[in-house]
Amino acid sequence: MQLPASTFTISAVKRIFLLILVVAFVASAVAQSGRRGITPLPPPPPPERLSEPPIVVRPDRAADAISASGALPEHLLAHELKSLDKGSFTLGDFAGKILVVNLWASWCGPCRSEVPEYEKVRKEYAGRPVEFIALTTEDPRTASARVNQFVHDFKFGFRLGWADRETALALMNGRNAIPQTLVIASDGHVISHWTGYTRGQGGDRLRQTLQQALSAVAPAVQRFR
């Protein structure tokens, strides 16, 4: 018995409609599964907090900073340095004394560890012909509050001043890092100059250098009496 044409047409439409629904359901399931399988990208890391920009030593300035004999140039000894207390001084103001010059910054981790050791040495040599000077390489226009807070917190008893760019370049003498320490004889010659800090050894190194420097001064004083 042959089915009417209208019955065949309705049946075929139903099958096609069901097939479309099945295909749509499968496609949707596959898409959802794919989305669940994608691992989202992690958020970008926060930017690192940068320290103060380093002082770049130009070869044409580093060459004449400290002479081959190790003497500080006269213009550097006579150069006026601003104090943290708004006064001023020069390295040449302390003629006849051994100078300890420390280059540092409040953001410098090794500097923060070094200060307490140096403070002990400074107190030990109170009353001796030694002048302790600490020059920060920071910009007084932007770092004044931070530097003064550092000095207060660490009870930094050195004579404190701002190392302008030219002074820092000359004293660093091509060594682009801090902390740096110079021990300078009363005649302006650099006795010792070192960069960096080793925990538990900074104070001992400064103490030994000063003892040697003072021992060398004593015979000279005896000869001229």
mmCIF file of C-alpha atoms in Angstrom:
data_model
loop_
_atom_site.group_PDB
_atom_site.id
_atom_site.type_symbol
_atom_site.label_atom_id
_atom_site.label_comp_id
_atom_site.label_asym_id
_atom_site.label_seq_id
_atom_site.Cartn_x
_atom_site.Cartn_y
_atom_site.Cartn_z
ATOM 1 C CA MET A 1 0.000 0.000 0.000
ATOM 2 C CA GLN A 2 1.512 3.361 -1.018
ATOM 3 C CA LEU A 3 1.450 6.302 1.463
ATOM 4 C CA PRO A 4 0.034 9.575 0.298
ATOM 5 C CA ALA A 5 2.648 12.119 -0.841
ATOM 6 C CA SER A 6 1.627 14.588 1.882
ATOM 7 C CA THR A 7 2.348 12.026 4.633
ATOM 8 C CA PHE A 8 5.862 11.377 3.213
ATOM 9 C CA THR A 9 6.629 15.078 3.069
ATOM 10 C CA ILE A 10 5.635 15.731 6.700
ATOM 11 C CA SER A 11 7.697 12.761 7.906
ATOM 12 C CA ALA A 12 10.755 13.884 5.994
ATOM 13 C CA VAL A 13 10.510 17.400 7.420
ATOM 14 C CA LYS A 14 10.328 16.035 10.949
ATOM 15 C CA ARG A 15 13.435 13.898 10.420
ATOM 16 C CA ILE A 16 15.359 16.834 8.975
ATOM 17 C CA PHE A 17 14.270 19.064 11.863
ATOM 18 C CA LEU A 18 15.369 16.463 14.433
ATOM 19 C CA LEU A 19 18.704 16.055 12.634
ATOM 20 C CA ILE A 20 19.286 19.814 12.773
ATOM 21 C CA LEU A 21 18.543 19.836 16.514
ATOM 22 C CA VAL A 22 21.000 16.983 17.142
ATOM 23 C CA VAL A 23 23.762 18.682 15.125
ATOM 24 C CA ALA A 24 23.188 21.995 16.944
ATOM 25 C CA PHE A 25 23.291 20.253 20.343
ATOM 26 C CA VAL A 26 26.544 18.421 19.538
ATOM 27 C CA ALA A 27 28.179 21.589 18.226
ATOM 28 C CA SER A 28 27.179 23.503 21.362
ATOM 29 C CA ALA A 29 28.535 20.748 23.632
ATOM 30 C CA VAL A 30 31.848 20.674 21.775
ATOM 31 C CA ALA A 31 32.192 24.457 22.003
ATOM 32 C CA GLN A 32 31.456 24.489 25.722
ATOM 33 C CA SER A 33 33.945 21.679 26.318
ATOM 34 C CA GLY A 34 36.607 23.565 24.363
ATOM 35 C CA ARG A 35 36.061 26.733 26.387
ATOM 36 C CA ARG A 36 36.337 24.845 29.676
ATOM 37 C CA GLY A 37 39.592 23.249 28.555
ATOM 38 C CA ILE A 38 41.383 26.553 27.861
ATOM 39 C CA THR A 39 43.550 27.661 30.791
ATOM 40 C CA PRO A 40 43.249 31.442 31.222
ATOM 41 C CA LEU A 41 46.494 33.400 30.999
ATOM 42 C CA PRO A 42 47.905 34.515 34.379
ATOM 43 C CA PRO A 43 47.810 38.245 35.092
ATOM 44 C CA PRO A 44 51.032 40.105 34.240
ATOM 45 C CA PRO A 45 53.474 40.493 37.152
ATOM 46 C CA PRO A 46 53.580 43.895 38.840
ATOM 47 C CA PRO A 47 56.390 46.163 37.647
ATOM 48 C CA GLU A 48 59.561 46.047 39.691
ATOM 49 C CA ARG A 49 60.249 49.053 41.885
ATOM 50 C CA LEU A 50 63.350 50.577 40.440
ATOM 51 C CA SER A 51 66.047 52.204 42.537
ATOM 52 C CA GLU A 52 67.505 55.600 41.814
ATOM 53 C CA PRO A 53 69.193 55.705 38.386
ATOM 54 C CA PRO A 54 72.908 54.924 38.561
ATOM 55 C CA ILE A 55 75.488 57.621 38.067
ATOM 56 C CA VAL A 56 77.116 57.030 34.715
ATOM 57 C CA VAL A 57 80.795 57.846 34.691
ATOM 58 C CA ARG A 58 81.928 59.429 31.461
ATOM 59 C CA PRO A 59 85.468 58.435 30.466
ATOM 60 C CA ASP A 60 86.488 62.047 29.860
ATOM 61 C CA ARG A 61 85.608 62.959 33.482
ATOM 62 C CA ALA A 62 86.759 59.765 35.195
ATOM 63 C CA ALA A 63 90.232 60.088 33.725
ATOM 64 C CA ASP A 64 91.049 63.286 35.611
ATOM 65 C CA ALA A 65 89.060 62.606 38.796
ATOM 66 C CA ILE A 66 91.926 61.203 40.858
ATOM 67 C CA SER A 67 95.478 61.474 39.615
ATOM 68 C CA ALA A 68 97.752 58.514 38.981
ATOM 69 C CA SER A 69 99.474 59.269 42.277
ATOM 70 C CA GLY A 70 96.151 58.854 44.075
ATOM 71 C CA ALA A 71 95.709 62.524 45.008
ATOM 72 C CA LEU A 72 92.356 64.284 44.938
ATOM 73 C CA PRO A 73 92.433 67.271 42.545
ATOM 74 C CA GLU A 74 92.473 70.713 44.130
ATOM 75 C CA HIS A 75 89.161 71.724 42.544
ATOM 76 C CA LEU A 76 87.498 68.741 44.227
ATOM 77 C CA LEU A 77 88.950 69.617 47.639
ATOM 78 C CA ALA A 78 87.725 73.191 47.226
ATOM 79 C CA HIS A 79 84.289 72.313 45.831
ATOM 80 C CA GLU A 80 81.411 73.404 48.093
ATOM 81 C CA LEU A 81 79.095 70.637 49.254
ATOM 82 C CA LYS A 82 75.625 71.241 50.649
ATOM 83 C CA SER A 83 74.954 69.864 54.123
ATOM 84 C CA LEU A 84 71.729 68.146 55.043
ATOM 85 C CA ASP A 85 71.279 70.873 57.660
ATOM 86 C CA LYS A 86 71.290 73.557 54.918
ATOM 87 C CA GLY A 87 74.878 74.650 55.611
ATOM 88 C CA SER A 88 77.888 73.823 53.457
ATOM 89 C CA PHE A 89 81.466 72.572 53.682
ATOM 90 C CA THR A 90 84.369 71.429 51.506
ATOM 91 C CA LEU A 91 86.646 68.435 51.815
ATOM 92 C CA GLY A 92 89.511 70.903 52.087
ATOM 93 C CA ASP A 93 88.051 72.324 55.307
ATOM 94 C CA PHE A 94 89.550 69.436 57.245
ATOM 95 C CA ALA A 95 93.236 69.907 56.490
ATOM 96 C CA GLY A 96 95.420 67.959 58.874
ATOM 97 C CA LYS A 97 92.806 65.248 59.381
ATOM 98 C CA ILE A 98 92.303 61.849 57.839
ATOM 99 C CA LEU A 99 89.022 61.806 55.929
ATOM 100 C CA VAL A 100 86.613 58.901 55.761
ATOM 101 C CA VAL A 101 84.211 59.593 52.876
ATOM 102 C CA ASN A 102 81.272 57.239 52.452
ATOM 103 C CA LEU A 103 79.074 57.405 49.329
ATOM 104 C CA TRP A 104 75.620 56.019 50.013
ATOM 105 C CA ALA A 105 71.856 56.334 49.402
ATOM 106 C CA SER A 106 68.798 55.703 51.538
ATOM 107 C CA TRP A 107 67.371 53.207 49.019
ATOM 108 C CA CYS A 108 70.590 51.134 48.987
ATOM 109 C CA GLY A 109 70.216 47.891 50.977
ATOM 110 C CA PRO A 110 73.954 47.313 51.618
ATOM 111 C CA CYS A 111 74.280 50.945 52.738
ATOM 112 C CA ARG A 112 71.590 50.370 55.368
ATOM 113 C CA SER A 113 73.546 47.391 56.718
ATOM 114 C CA GLU A 114 76.878 49.200 56.609
ATOM 115 C CA VAL A 115 75.888 52.335 58.557
ATOM 116 C CA PRO A 116 75.606 50.728 62.027
ATOM 117 C CA GLU A 117 79.074 49.164 61.678
ATOM 118 C CA TYR A 118 80.604 52.454 60.560
ATOM 119 C CA GLU A 119 78.881 54.284 63.402
ATOM 120 C CA LYS A 120 80.685 52.088 65.934
ATOM 121 C CA VAL A 121 84.034 52.943 64.349
ATOM 122 C CA ARG A 122 83.221 56.653 64.322
ATOM 123 C CA LYS A 123 82.516 56.607 68.051
ATOM 124 C CA GLU A 124 85.728 54.695 68.747
ATOM 125 C CA TYR A 125 87.784 57.380 66.992
ATOM 126 C CA ALA A 126 86.090 60.379 68.591
ATOM 127 C CA GLY A 127 88.738 62.930 69.534
ATOM 128 C CA ARG A 128 91.248 61.561 67.006
ATOM 129 C CA PRO A 129 92.307 63.525 63.902
ATOM 130 C CA VAL A 130 89.705 61.791 61.726
ATOM 131 C CA GLU A 131 86.687 63.367 60.020
ATOM 132 C CA PHE A 132 83.816 61.085 58.988
ATOM 133 C CA ILE A 133 81.794 62.368 56.021
ATOM 134 C CA ALA A 134 78.818 60.669 54.372
ATOM 135 C CA LEU A 135 77.633 61.946 50.994
ATOM 136 C CA THR A 136 74.347 60.713 49.565
ATOM 137 C CA THR A 137 74.109 60.433 45.791
ATOM 138 C CA GLU A 138 70.365 61.202 45.840
ATOM 139 C CA ASP A 139 68.697 64.336 44.529
ATOM 140 C CA PRO A 140 67.890 66.803 47.354
ATOM 141 C CA ARG A 141 64.886 68.087 45.386
ATOM 142 C CA THR A 142 63.107 64.736 45.544
ATOM 143 C CA ALA A 143 64.753 62.731 48.335
ATOM 144 C CA SER A 144 65.178 65.211 51.191
ATOM 145 C CA ALA A 145 62.406 63.785 53.396
ATOM 146 C CA ARG A 146 63.458 60.182 52.781
ATOM 147 C CA VAL A 147 67.132 60.881 53.491
ATOM 148 C CA ASN A 148 66.403 62.791 56.690
ATOM 149 C CA GLN A 149 64.163 59.969 57.904
ATOM 150 C CA PHE A 150 66.956 57.480 57.190
ATOM 151 C CA VAL A 151 69.448 59.580 59.155
ATOM 152 C CA HIS A 152 67.019 59.829 62.063
ATOM 153 C CA ASP A 153 66.212 56.101 62.104
ATOM 154 C CA PHE A 154 69.835 54.953 61.878
ATOM 155 C CA LYS A 155 71.300 57.702 64.094
ATOM 156 C CA PHE A 156 73.886 58.423 61.409
ATOM 157 C CA GLY A 157 76.455 60.630 63.160
ATOM 158 C CA PHE A 158 78.736 61.332 60.189
ATOM 159 C CA ARG A 159 78.966 64.836 58.770
ATOM 160 C CA LEU A 160 76.241 64.556 56.137
ATOM 161 C CA GLY A 161 76.029 66.172 52.736
ATOM 162 C CA TRP A 162 74.696 65.868 49.212
ATOM 163 C CA ALA A 163 77.082 64.558 46.564
ATOM 164 C CA ASP A 164 76.299 66.533 43.426
ATOM 165 C CA ARG A 165 76.872 64.722 40.158
ATOM 166 C CA GLU A 166 80.377 66.047 39.469
ATOM 167 C CA THR A 167 81.581 65.284 43.006
ATOM 168 C CA ALA A 168 80.165 61.760 42.849
ATOM 169 C CA LEU A 169 81.802 61.157 39.463
ATOM 170 C CA ALA A 170 85.174 62.319 40.741
ATOM 171 C CA LEU A 171 85.117 60.352 43.996
ATOM 172 C CA MET A 172 83.818 57.168 42.386
ATOM 173 C CA ASN A 173 86.695 57.350 39.889
ATOM 174 C CA GLY A 174 85.045 54.972 37.424
ATOM 175 C CA ARG A 175 83.363 52.651 39.947
ATOM 176 C CA ASN A 176 79.656 52.927 39.225
ATOM 177 C CA ALA A 177 78.201 51.378 42.399
ATOM 178 C CA ILE A 178 77.429 52.141 46.027
ATOM 179 C CA PRO A 179 78.278 52.005 48.826
ATOM 180 C CA GLN A 180 81.820 53.234 48.351
ATOM 181 C CA THR A 181 84.332 54.221 51.005
ATOM 182 C CA LEU A 182 87.448 56.329 50.634
ATOM 183 C CA VAL A 183 90.033 56.887 53.348
ATOM 184 C CA ILE A 184 92.036 59.994 52.455
ATOM 185 C CA ALA A 185 95.276 61.151 54.076
ATOM 186 C CA SER A 186 95.646 64.686 55.398
ATOM 187 C CA ASP A 187 97.593 65.651 52.256
ATOM 188 C CA GLY A 188 94.697 64.648 49.958
ATOM 189 C CA HIS A 189 96.065 61.282 48.841
ATOM 190 C CA VAL A 190 93.675 58.339 48.792
ATOM 191 C CA ILE A 191 94.967 55.692 51.176
ATOM 192 C CA SER A 192 92.264 53.139 50.420
ATOM 193 C CA HIS A 193 89.138 52.983 48.268
ATOM 194 C CA TRP A 194 86.685 50.109 48.225
ATOM 195 C CA THR A 195 83.257 49.383 46.792
ATOM 196 C CA GLY A 196 80.470 47.293 48.282
ATOM 197 C CA TYR A 197 79.754 45.862 51.698
ATOM 198 C CA THR A 198 80.398 42.468 53.289
ATOM 199 C CA ARG A 199 78.261 41.793 56.337
ATOM 200 C CA GLY A 200 80.227 41.846 59.571
ATOM 201 C CA GLN A 201 83.457 42.964 57.855
ATOM 202 C CA GLY A 202 82.849 46.580 56.833
ATOM 203 C CA GLY A 203 83.558 48.034 60.259
ATOM 204 C CA ASP A 204 86.680 45.914 60.748
ATOM 205 C CA ARG A 205 88.079 46.959 57.385
ATOM 206 C CA LEU A 206 87.525 50.644 58.140
ATOM 207 C CA ARG A 207 89.005 50.257 61.631
ATOM 208 C CA GLN A 208 92.168 48.542 60.339
ATOM 209 C CA THR A 209 92.636 51.118 57.569
ATOM 210 C CA LEU A 210 92.339 54.006 60.024
ATOM 211 C CA GLN A 211 94.776 52.402 62.450
ATOM 212 C CA GLN A 212 97.357 52.017 59.688
ATOM 213 C CA ALA A 213 96.788 55.587 58.528
ATOM 214 C CA LEU A 214 97.186 57.017 62.034
ATOM 215 C CA SER A 215 100.287 54.896 62.646
ATOM 216 C CA ALA A 216 101.844 56.353 59.497
ATOM 217 C CA VAL A 217 101.049 59.891 60.651
ATOM 218 C CA ALA A 218 102.660 59.502 64.113
ATOM 219 C CA PRO A 219 106.300 59.045 62.928
ATOM 220 C CA ALA A 220 105.924 62.034 60.583
ATOM 221 C CA VAL A 221 104.764 64.200 63.482
ATOM 222 C CA GLN A 222 107.725 63.072 65.578
ATOM 223 C CA ARG A 223 110.193 63.965 62.801
ATOM 224 C CA PHE A 224 108.943 67.557 62.591
ATOM 225 C CA ARG A 225 108.942 68.257 66.329
#
